[in-house]
Amino acid sequence: MKGLLITIDGPSGSGKSTVSRRLAERLDYTYVDTGALYRAVALFALSEGCAPDDDSRLAEICKHLVLRFENSSKGPILYANGDDITERIRTPEISMAASAVSARSVVREYLLNVQREMGKGGRAVFEGRDMGTVVFPEADIKFYLDADLETRALRRYKELAPDHAATSLDEVGEAMKKRDGDDSSRALAPLKPAHDAIIIDSTLLGIDQVVETMLGHVRVHTK
Ligand code: DC
């Protein structure tokens, strides 16, 4: 099968990460979680006390940030300046901060280059918000994965680490609604389907069904 560049965009909790990872595994492609890159910038901004709209400090942070994914049996590991930050970026605080820094052009421009560099060789599944619209407008296949807010909130709630057990389902839903609203309404690279994206609603579909549907499109494309 010829190597392709596949993009999967969509809101949080749509099942994007699991589906993207499985699709990449099935095709023996590289999986790139671009949300993790925004989370890395947010982690550094928070730890340095930098406000999410302080563009000159954000530019400094980006200038000194070297991001790299490495595969492992547990999934991709993200290294920032040589440190494994894979676990530390998975908190509700980092989710909100990542959304905030992702609205800044200095951050988007820096990560645009990082992502395009990672995608050079093709044979990859890129997951994010603007993969098909901005980062890889020439991608071979673009998917947009969506689901009802209620379903997405429940999925995210079930994924919460035990130390966030005090958070209620309503709180998860509210935070998700706010973040999706911000990500979709921002001026720069807002979350939306590319005009040529294949839209899949996963509200009533299991992970396997979504992956099979996508593989069907890949087969048609490579025929
Ligand atoms: O996919 P995620 O929840 O890990 O993403 C965290 C935030 O990063 C998300 O709220 C918006 C931003 N993001 C983005 O703007 N563009 C991307 N390609 C990926 C993520």
Tab-separated table of C-alpha atoms and ligand atoms in Angstrom:
chain	number	residue	atom	x	y	z
A	1	MET	CA	0.000	0.000	0.000
A	2	LYS	CA	1.364	3.434	-0.963
A	3	GLY	CA	2.201	5.661	2.023
A	4	LEU	CA	-0.339	8.348	2.851
A	5	LEU	CA	-0.670	11.333	5.101
A	6	ILE	CA	-3.956	11.077	6.994
A	7	THR	CA	-5.427	13.797	9.206
A	8	ILE	CA	-8.059	13.426	11.926
A	9	ASP	CA	-9.569	16.579	13.416
A	10	GLY	CA	-12.398	17.004	15.887
A	11	PRO	CA	-13.427	18.224	19.337
A	12	SER	CA	-12.225	16.734	22.611
A	13	GLY	CA	-13.798	13.418	23.586
A	14	SER	CA	-14.748	12.563	20.019
A	15	GLY	CA	-12.555	9.463	20.266
A	16	LYS	CA	-9.863	10.995	18.063
A	17	SER	CA	-6.836	9.858	20.056
A	18	THR	CA	-7.800	6.205	20.402
A	19	VAL	CA	-9.025	6.013	16.824
A	20	SER	CA	-5.941	7.770	15.417
A	21	ARG	CA	-3.602	5.510	17.342
A	22	ARG	CA	-5.423	2.348	16.242
A	23	LEU	CA	-5.620	3.460	12.634
A	24	ALA	CA	-1.876	4.181	12.632
A	25	GLU	CA	-1.193	0.753	14.169
A	26	ARG	CA	-3.320	-1.033	11.574
A	27	LEU	CA	-1.525	0.736	8.732
A	28	ASP	CA	1.901	0.590	10.385
A	29	TYR	CA	2.063	4.387	10.206
A	30	THR	CA	3.433	6.953	12.638
A	31	TYR	CA	0.839	8.470	14.973
A	32	VAL	CA	1.241	12.136	15.904
A	33	ASP	CA	-0.886	13.663	18.681
A	34	THR	CA	-0.540	17.394	17.987
A	35	GLY	CA	-2.633	18.378	21.027
A	36	ALA	CA	0.263	17.051	23.135
A	37	LEU	CA	2.531	19.659	21.520
A	38	TYR	CA	0.195	22.499	22.584
A	39	ARG	CA	0.017	20.915	26.030
A	40	ALA	CA	3.829	20.947	26.209
A	41	VAL	CA	3.905	24.701	25.524
A	42	ALA	CA	1.179	25.168	28.166
A	43	LEU	CA	3.146	23.128	30.710
A	44	PHE	CA	6.196	25.356	30.278
A	45	ALA	CA	4.092	28.533	30.339
A	46	LEU	CA	2.371	27.471	33.584
A	47	SER	CA	5.569	26.341	35.268
A	48	GLU	CA	7.289	29.630	34.391
A	49	GLY	CA	4.329	31.733	35.517
A	50	CYS	CA	3.835	33.071	31.986
A	51	ALA	CA	0.332	34.396	31.229
A	52	PRO	CA	-1.240	32.522	28.270
A	53	ASP	CA	-1.467	35.787	26.288
A	54	ASP	CA	2.055	37.065	26.992
A	55	ASP	CA	3.305	36.726	23.419
A	56	SER	CA	6.889	37.798	23.988
A	57	ARG	CA	7.398	35.295	26.825
A	58	LEU	CA	5.597	32.591	24.848
A	59	ALA	CA	7.947	33.268	21.937
A	60	GLU	CA	10.936	32.841	24.280
A	61	ILE	CA	9.512	29.569	25.605
A	62	CYS	CA	8.980	28.231	22.062
A	63	LYS	CA	12.466	29.319	21.003
A	64	HIS	CA	14.036	27.135	23.678
A	65	LEU	CA	11.669	24.192	23.358
A	66	VAL	CA	12.719	21.046	21.519
A	67	LEU	CA	9.847	18.572	21.188
A	68	ARG	CA	10.236	14.984	20.101
A	69	PHE	CA	8.021	11.892	20.116
A	70	GLU	CA	9.436	8.444	20.653
A	71	ASN	CA	7.508	5.208	20.337
A	72	SER	CA	7.257	2.803	23.246
A	73	SER	CA	5.188	-0.271	24.072
A	74	LYS	CA	2.927	1.996	26.204
A	75	GLY	CA	2.368	4.407	23.313
A	76	PRO	CA	4.196	7.537	22.193
A	77	ILE	CA	6.399	9.300	24.739
A	78	LEU	CA	6.748	13.076	24.410
A	79	TYR	CA	10.109	14.575	25.310
A	80	ALA	CA	10.519	18.295	25.902
A	81	ASN	CA	14.168	19.328	26.020
A	82	GLY	CA	15.022	15.710	26.815
A	83	ASP	CA	12.484	15.252	29.680
A	84	ASP	CA	9.581	12.812	29.445
A	85	ILE	CA	6.472	14.986	29.969
A	86	THR	CA	3.904	12.455	28.676
A	87	GLU	CA	2.047	12.083	31.987
A	88	ARG	CA	2.426	15.644	33.265
A	89	ILE	CA	0.490	17.194	30.386
A	90	ARG	CA	-2.688	15.155	31.082
A	91	THR	CA	-4.434	17.332	33.674
A	92	PRO	CA	-7.581	19.487	33.371
A	93	GLU	CA	-5.452	22.588	34.157
A	94	ILE	CA	-3.107	21.863	31.259
A	95	SER	CA	-6.124	21.198	28.986
A	96	MET	CA	-7.450	24.708	29.588
A	97	ALA	CA	-3.994	26.322	29.382
A	98	ALA	CA	-3.253	24.454	26.126
A	99	SER	CA	-6.462	25.797	24.637
A	100	ALA	CA	-5.499	29.330	25.742
A	101	VAL	CA	-1.928	29.268	24.355
A	102	SER	CA	-3.181	27.620	21.153
A	103	ALA	CA	-5.019	30.860	20.295
A	104	ARG	CA	-1.697	32.774	20.106
A	105	SER	CA	-0.067	33.130	16.703
A	106	VAL	CA	3.511	32.839	18.075
A	107	VAL	CA	2.678	29.393	19.413
A	108	ARG	CA	0.803	28.252	16.287
A	109	GLU	CA	3.592	29.401	13.967
A	110	TYR	CA	6.238	27.622	16.006
A	111	LEU	CA	4.223	24.391	16.111
A	112	LEU	CA	3.263	24.633	12.434
A	113	ASN	CA	6.913	24.105	11.528
A	114	VAL	CA	7.393	21.385	14.127
A	115	GLN	CA	4.363	19.482	12.775
A	116	ARG	CA	5.282	19.864	9.095
A	117	GLU	CA	8.786	18.642	9.860
A	118	MET	CA	7.302	15.571	11.590
A	119	GLY	CA	5.029	14.917	8.596
A	120	LYS	CA	7.708	15.123	5.910
A	121	GLY	CA	8.019	11.402	5.306
A	122	GLY	CA	4.253	10.720	5.004
A	123	ARG	CA	2.985	7.344	6.280
A	124	ALA	CA	1.496	9.154	9.265
A	125	VAL	CA	-1.794	9.826	11.038
A	126	PHE	CA	-1.910	13.365	12.442
A	127	GLU	CA	-4.537	14.134	15.051
A	128	GLY	CA	-5.593	17.647	16.114
A	129	ARG	CA	-7.887	20.598	15.388
A	130	ASP	CA	-6.454	22.158	12.220
A	131	MET	CA	-4.614	19.269	10.594
A	132	GLY	CA	-6.763	19.149	7.462
A	133	THR	CA	-7.475	22.882	7.259
A	134	VAL	CA	-4.111	24.544	7.966
A	135	VAL	CA	-1.169	22.261	8.718
A	136	PHE	CA	-1.670	19.683	5.957
A	137	PRO	CA	-4.194	21.091	3.457
A	138	GLU	CA	-2.751	18.660	0.876
A	139	ALA	CA	-3.249	15.574	3.078
A	140	ASP	CA	-4.322	12.438	1.194
A	141	ILE	CA	-7.313	11.675	3.418
A	142	LYS	CA	-8.944	14.003	5.944
A	143	PHE	CA	-11.353	12.845	8.608
A	144	TYR	CA	-13.416	14.942	10.986
A	145	LEU	CA	-14.614	12.982	13.999
A	146	ASP	CA	-17.506	14.333	16.032
A	147	ALA	CA	-19.974	13.185	18.722
A	148	ASP	CA	-22.692	14.706	20.924
A	149	LEU	CA	-21.423	16.830	23.809
A	150	GLU	CA	-23.063	14.505	26.371
A	151	THR	CA	-21.355	11.440	24.937
A	152	ARG	CA	-18.005	13.193	24.723
A	153	ALA	CA	-18.234	14.467	28.309
A	154	LEU	CA	-19.055	10.974	29.591
A	155	ARG	CA	-16.088	9.482	27.735
A	156	ARG	CA	-13.714	12.092	29.174
A	157	TYR	CA	-15.196	11.666	32.667
A	158	LYS	CA	-14.480	7.932	32.571
A	159	GLU	CA	-10.874	8.628	31.535
A	160	LEU	CA	-10.197	10.975	34.458
A	161	ALA	CA	-7.307	9.974	36.702
A	162	PRO	CA	-8.354	8.841	40.252
A	163	ASP	CA	-6.852	11.993	41.791
A	164	HIS	CA	-9.488	14.020	39.944
A	165	ALA	CA	-12.313	11.797	41.198
A	166	ALA	CA	-13.914	14.807	42.956
A	167	THR	CA	-14.723	16.341	39.552
A	168	SER	CA	-18.354	15.739	38.551
A	169	LEU	CA	-19.671	14.787	35.126
A	170	ASP	CA	-21.342	18.208	34.876
A	171	GLU	CA	-18.037	19.959	35.538
A	172	VAL	CA	-16.321	17.882	32.867
A	173	GLY	CA	-19.133	18.739	30.416
A	174	GLU	CA	-18.977	22.450	31.212
A	175	ALA	CA	-15.172	22.593	30.865
A	176	MET	CA	-15.387	20.700	27.579
A	177	LYS	CA	-18.093	22.999	26.222
A	178	LYS	CA	-16.028	26.063	27.106
A	179	ARG	CA	-12.829	24.653	25.587
A	180	ASP	CA	-14.562	23.528	22.371
A	181	GLY	CA	-16.296	26.916	22.133
A	182	ASP	CA	-12.955	28.702	22.491
A	183	ASP	CA	-11.189	26.343	20.037
A	184	SER	CA	-13.964	26.746	17.438
A	185	SER	CA	-14.431	30.494	17.718
A	186	ARG	CA	-10.815	31.654	17.803
A	187	ALA	CA	-9.579	33.722	14.874
A	188	LEU	CA	-6.554	31.539	14.115
A	189	ALA	CA	-6.982	28.025	12.735
A	190	PRO	CA	-10.333	27.394	14.461
A	191	LEU	CA	-11.629	23.876	14.915
A	192	LYS	CA	-13.752	23.058	11.872
A	193	PRO	CA	-13.935	20.351	9.214
A	194	ALA	CA	-11.865	20.916	6.063
A	195	HIS	CA	-14.108	21.419	3.008
A	196	ASP	CA	-12.955	18.030	1.721
A	197	ALA	CA	-13.079	16.179	5.055
A	198	ILE	CA	-14.974	12.929	5.565
A	199	ILE	CA	-17.202	13.566	8.581
A	200	ILE	CA	-17.830	10.683	10.966
A	201	ASP	CA	-20.185	10.983	13.934
A	202	SER	CA	-19.048	8.555	16.632
A	203	THR	CA	-21.962	9.134	19.057
A	204	LEU	CA	-23.430	5.711	18.341
A	205	LEU	CA	-20.307	4.002	17.035
A	206	GLY	CA	-17.674	2.022	18.901
A	207	ILE	CA	-13.953	2.588	18.348
A	208	ASP	CA	-13.649	-0.501	16.144
A	209	GLN	CA	-16.504	0.603	13.913
A	210	VAL	CA	-14.939	4.023	13.421
A	211	VAL	CA	-11.526	2.512	12.644
A	212	GLU	CA	-13.071	0.049	10.167
A	213	THR	CA	-14.951	2.883	8.465
A	214	MET	CA	-11.712	4.823	8.112
A	215	LEU	CA	-9.817	1.787	6.819
A	216	GLY	CA	-12.555	1.402	4.207
A	217	HIS	CA	-11.842	4.931	2.976
A	218	VAL	CA	-8.094	4.238	2.971
A	219	ARG	CA	-8.643	1.114	0.834
A	220	VAL	CA	-10.786	3.009	-1.658
A	221	HIS	CA	-8.144	5.739	-1.822
A	222	THR	CA	-5.264	3.357	-2.473
A	223	LYS	CA	-7.070	1.119	-4.982
B	1	DC	O1	-6.327	17.379	21.663
B	1	DC	P1	-6.026	18.009	23.014
B	1	DC	O2	-7.199	18.070	23.923
B	1	DC	O3	-4.847	17.369	23.669
B	1	DC	O4	-5.608	19.538	22.656
B	1	DC	C1	-5.318	20.492	23.657
B	1	DC	C2	-5.606	21.883	23.109
B	1	DC	O5	-4.672	22.214	22.082
B	1	DC	C3	-6.966	22.075	22.462
B	1	DC	O6	-7.908	22.595	23.371
B	1	DC	C4	-6.743	23.026	21.327
B	1	DC	C5	-5.277	22.933	21.036
B	1	DC	N1	-4.965	22.295	19.750
B	1	DC	C6	-4.976	23.099	18.640
B	1	DC	O7	-5.303	24.273	18.730
B	1	DC	N2	-4.612	22.587	17.442
B	1	DC	C7	-4.268	21.296	17.326
B	1	DC	N3	-3.909	20.819	16.149
B	1	DC	C8	-4.290	20.452	18.457
B	1	DC	C9	-4.663	20.976	19.663
